């Protein structure tokens, strides 16, 4: 694991630029929101590095909530981050080094999109994984409903080929979905919230 940011991360990385370009195609405000998310990612990483942590700082190439079907009470749900292949070793090294009992979610909204940085920390191992992503807020409904019902939340990390590289379980759900308690009790009434 590296204590200092790699040249790729320090320079912004190709994935950063591609994601910025993706949001730039939509609106200037979405581009600024993604740039701010990346700036937040870097700022949080620097704070942890200053405290002596090993940091895996990873901007996702895609992200979003996955919700289970209402007819599948045991189905999987959570927020999934899709990372580029060149971040796999960095993620795996960090994932294998800690247990990550602490988490936080930094969330901003711009228009109909959520921009998040998920912080997964293990103070005993002095390792932290930081994942940045963005997705349409409307995609949260089924995941937020399942999380509220279960009282817990999950974060998943995979690559574009579908290989899952790690999963995290979190107590609570409100950090991910601050409006989850506004959802109806009956899943048949679910819509955009």
GROMACS .gro file of C-alpha atoms in nm, residues 24-179:
model
  156
   24UNK     CA    1  -2.016   1.789  -1.879
   25UNK     CA    2  -2.235   1.648  -2.155
   26UNK     CA    3  -2.539   1.691  -1.932
   27UNK     CA    4  -2.503   2.033  -1.773
   28UNK     CA    5  -2.234   2.260  -1.640
   29UNK     CA    6  -2.380   2.226  -1.290
   30UNK     CA    7  -2.340   1.846  -1.296
   31UNK     CA    8  -1.981   1.887  -1.412
   32UNK     CA    9  -1.910   2.122  -1.122
   33UNK     CA   10  -2.080   1.884  -0.879
   34UNK     CA   11  -1.860   1.594  -0.993
   35UNK     CA   12  -1.547   1.811  -0.976
   36UNK     CA   13  -1.645   1.908  -0.619
   37UNK     CA   14  -1.698   1.542  -0.531
   38UNK     CA   15  -1.347   1.462  -0.653
   39UNK     CA   16  -1.209   1.759  -0.458
   40UNK     CA   17  -1.386   1.629  -0.146
   41UNK     CA   18  -1.244   1.282  -0.209
   42UNK     CA   19  -0.891   1.424  -0.225
   43UNK     CA   20  -0.938   1.646   0.081
   44UNK     CA   21  -1.064   1.356   0.294
   45UNK     CA   22  -0.776   1.140   0.171
   46UNK     CA   23  -0.522   1.407   0.265
   47UNK     CA   24  -0.664   1.433   0.618
   48UNK     CA   25  -0.625   1.058   0.665
   49UNK     CA   26  -0.272   1.058   0.519
   50UNK     CA   27  -0.178   1.336   0.761
   51UNK     CA   28  -0.296   1.108   1.044
   52UNK     CA   29  -0.073   0.824   0.921
   53UNK     CA   30  -0.337   0.610   0.748
   54UNK     CA   31  -0.285   0.406   0.435
   55UNK     CA   32  -0.543   0.541   0.192
   56UNK     CA   33  -0.713   0.382  -0.109
   57UNK     CA   34  -0.869   0.681  -0.287
   58UNK     CA   35  -1.089   0.556  -0.571
   59UNK     CA   36  -1.322   0.742  -0.808
   60UNK     CA   37  -1.576   0.498  -0.950
   61UNK     CA   38  -1.637   0.478  -1.323
   62UNK     CA   39  -1.999   0.401  -1.239
   63UNK     CA   40  -2.203   0.382  -0.919
   64UNK     CA   41  -2.556   0.336  -0.805
   65UNK     CA   42  -2.799   0.173  -0.566
   66UNK     CA   43  -2.911  -0.179  -0.631
   67UNK     CA   44  -3.246  -0.273  -0.484
   68UNK     CA   45  -3.398  -0.611  -0.432
   69UNK     CA   46  -3.726  -0.703  -0.590
   70UNK     CA   47  -4.023  -0.660  -0.355
   71UNK     CA   48  -4.101  -1.030  -0.409
   72UNK     CA   49  -3.753  -1.134  -0.293
   73UNK     CA   50  -3.722  -1.049   0.080
   74UNK     CA   51  -3.374  -1.203   0.098
   75UNK     CA   52  -3.240  -1.035  -0.215
   76UNK     CA   53  -2.929  -0.822  -0.226
   77UNK     CA   54  -2.938  -0.444  -0.194
   78UNK     CA   55  -2.685  -0.165  -0.141
   79UNK     CA   56  -2.477   0.092  -0.324
   80UNK     CA   57  -2.243  -0.056  -0.580
   81UNK     CA   58  -1.925   0.114  -0.702
   82UNK     CA   59  -1.774  -0.001  -1.030
   83UNK     CA   60  -1.400   0.064  -1.032
   84UNK     CA   61  -1.149   0.060  -1.316
   85UNK     CA   62  -0.910  -0.234  -1.341
   86UNK     CA   63  -0.611  -0.015  -1.255
   87UNK     CA   64  -0.761   0.048  -0.908
   88UNK     CA   65  -0.820  -0.320  -0.823
   89UNK     CA   66  -0.483  -0.384  -0.657
   90UNK     CA   67  -0.509  -0.066  -0.451
   91UNK     CA   68  -0.861  -0.159  -0.339
   92UNK     CA   69  -0.777  -0.525  -0.268
   93UNK     CA   70  -0.466  -0.439  -0.064
   94UNK     CA   71  -0.669  -0.202   0.153
   95UNK     CA   72  -0.970  -0.435   0.178
   96UNK     CA   73  -0.753  -0.724   0.297
   97UNK     CA   74  -0.570  -0.503   0.552
   98UNK     CA   75  -0.873  -0.400   0.758
   99UNK     CA   76  -1.215  -0.482   0.893
  100UNK     CA   77  -1.371  -0.135   0.844
  101UNK     CA   78  -1.601  -0.100   1.144
  102UNK     CA   79  -1.651   0.273   1.079
  103UNK     CA   80  -1.811   0.442   0.783
  104UNK     CA   81  -1.942   0.777   0.676
  105UNK     CA   82  -2.117   0.910   0.369
  106UNK     CA   83  -2.062   1.258   0.232
  107UNK     CA   84  -2.354   1.338   0.007
  108UNK     CA   85  -2.450   1.632  -0.211
  109UNK     CA   86  -2.733   1.665  -0.458
  110UNK     CA   87  -2.743   1.859  -0.781
  111UNK     CA   88  -3.069   1.855  -0.970
  112UNK     CA   89  -3.180   1.492  -0.993
  113UNK     CA   90  -2.840   1.341  -0.911
  114UNK     CA   91  -2.667   1.237  -0.588
  115UNK     CA   92  -2.290   1.279  -0.554
  116UNK     CA   93  -2.131   1.072  -0.278
  117UNK     CA   94  -1.803   0.989  -0.113
  118UNK     CA   95  -1.821   0.677   0.103
  119UNK     CA   96  -1.555   0.652   0.371
  120UNK     CA   97  -1.472   0.305   0.507
  121UNK     CA   98  -1.222   0.320   0.794
  122UNK     CA   99  -1.038   0.082   1.023
  123UNK     CA  100  -0.867   0.289   1.295
  124UNK     CA  101  -0.686  -0.014   1.443
  125UNK     CA  102  -0.525  -0.104   1.110
  126UNK     CA  103  -0.492   0.265   1.012
  127UNK     CA  104  -0.637   0.201   0.670
  128UNK     CA  105  -0.921   0.376   0.490
  129UNK     CA  106  -1.099   0.319   0.159
  130UNK     CA  107  -1.265   0.620  -0.004
  131UNK     CA  108  -1.507   0.565  -0.291
  132UNK     CA  109  -1.657   0.847  -0.499
  133UNK     CA  110  -1.956   0.810  -0.728
  134UNK     CA  111  -2.269   0.970  -0.865
  135UNK     CA  112  -2.608   0.841  -0.973
  136UNK     CA  113  -2.968   0.952  -1.035
  137UNK     CA  114  -3.160   0.999  -0.709
  138UNK     CA  115  -3.460   0.816  -0.858
  139UNK     CA  116  -3.252   0.496  -0.854
  140UNK     CA  117  -3.247   0.499  -0.471
  141UNK     CA  118  -3.607   0.403  -0.401
  142UNK     CA  119  -3.597   0.022  -0.388
  143UNK     CA  120  -3.258   0.016  -0.216
  144UNK     CA  121  -3.365   0.273   0.044
  145UNK     CA  122  -3.684   0.077   0.110
  146UNK     CA  123  -3.492  -0.248   0.167
  147UNK     CA  124  -3.235  -0.071   0.386
  148UNK     CA  125  -3.507   0.084   0.599
  149UNK     CA  126  -3.681  -0.251   0.637
  150UNK     CA  127  -3.358  -0.426   0.741
  151UNK     CA  128  -3.205  -0.139   0.939
  152UNK     CA  129  -2.871  -0.185   0.768
  153UNK     CA  130  -2.696  -0.105   0.444
  154UNK     CA  131  -2.428  -0.255   0.218
  155UNK     CA  132  -2.156  -0.120  -0.009
  156UNK     CA  133  -2.024  -0.336  -0.293
  157UNK     CA  134  -1.718  -0.289  -0.514
  158UNK     CA  135  -1.680  -0.457  -0.850
  159UNK     CA  136  -1.509  -0.410  -1.184
  160UNK     CA  137  -1.674  -0.366  -1.525
  161UNK     CA  138  -1.649  -0.739  -1.598
  162UNK     CA  139  -1.881  -0.804  -1.301
  163UNK     CA  140  -1.616  -0.941  -1.064
  164UNK     CA  141  -1.696  -0.845  -0.707
  165UNK     CA  142  -1.387  -0.743  -0.511
  166UNK     CA  143  -1.541  -0.655  -0.177
  167UNK     CA  144  -1.856  -0.596   0.026
  168UNK     CA  145  -1.917  -0.398   0.344
  169UNK     CA  146  -2.208  -0.413   0.590
  170UNK     CA  147  -2.313  -0.092   0.769
  171UNK     CA  148  -2.535  -0.032   1.070
  172UNK     CA  149  -2.816   0.205   0.974
  173UNK     CA  150  -2.907   0.357   0.639
  174UNK     CA  151  -2.980   0.727   0.690
  175UNK     CA  152  -2.630   0.841   0.594
  176UNK     CA  153  -2.692   0.690   0.252
  177UNK     CA  154  -3.060   0.781   0.218
  178UNK     CA  155  -3.161   1.079   0.433
  179UNK     CA  156  -3.522   1.065   0.309
   0.00000   0.00000   0.00000
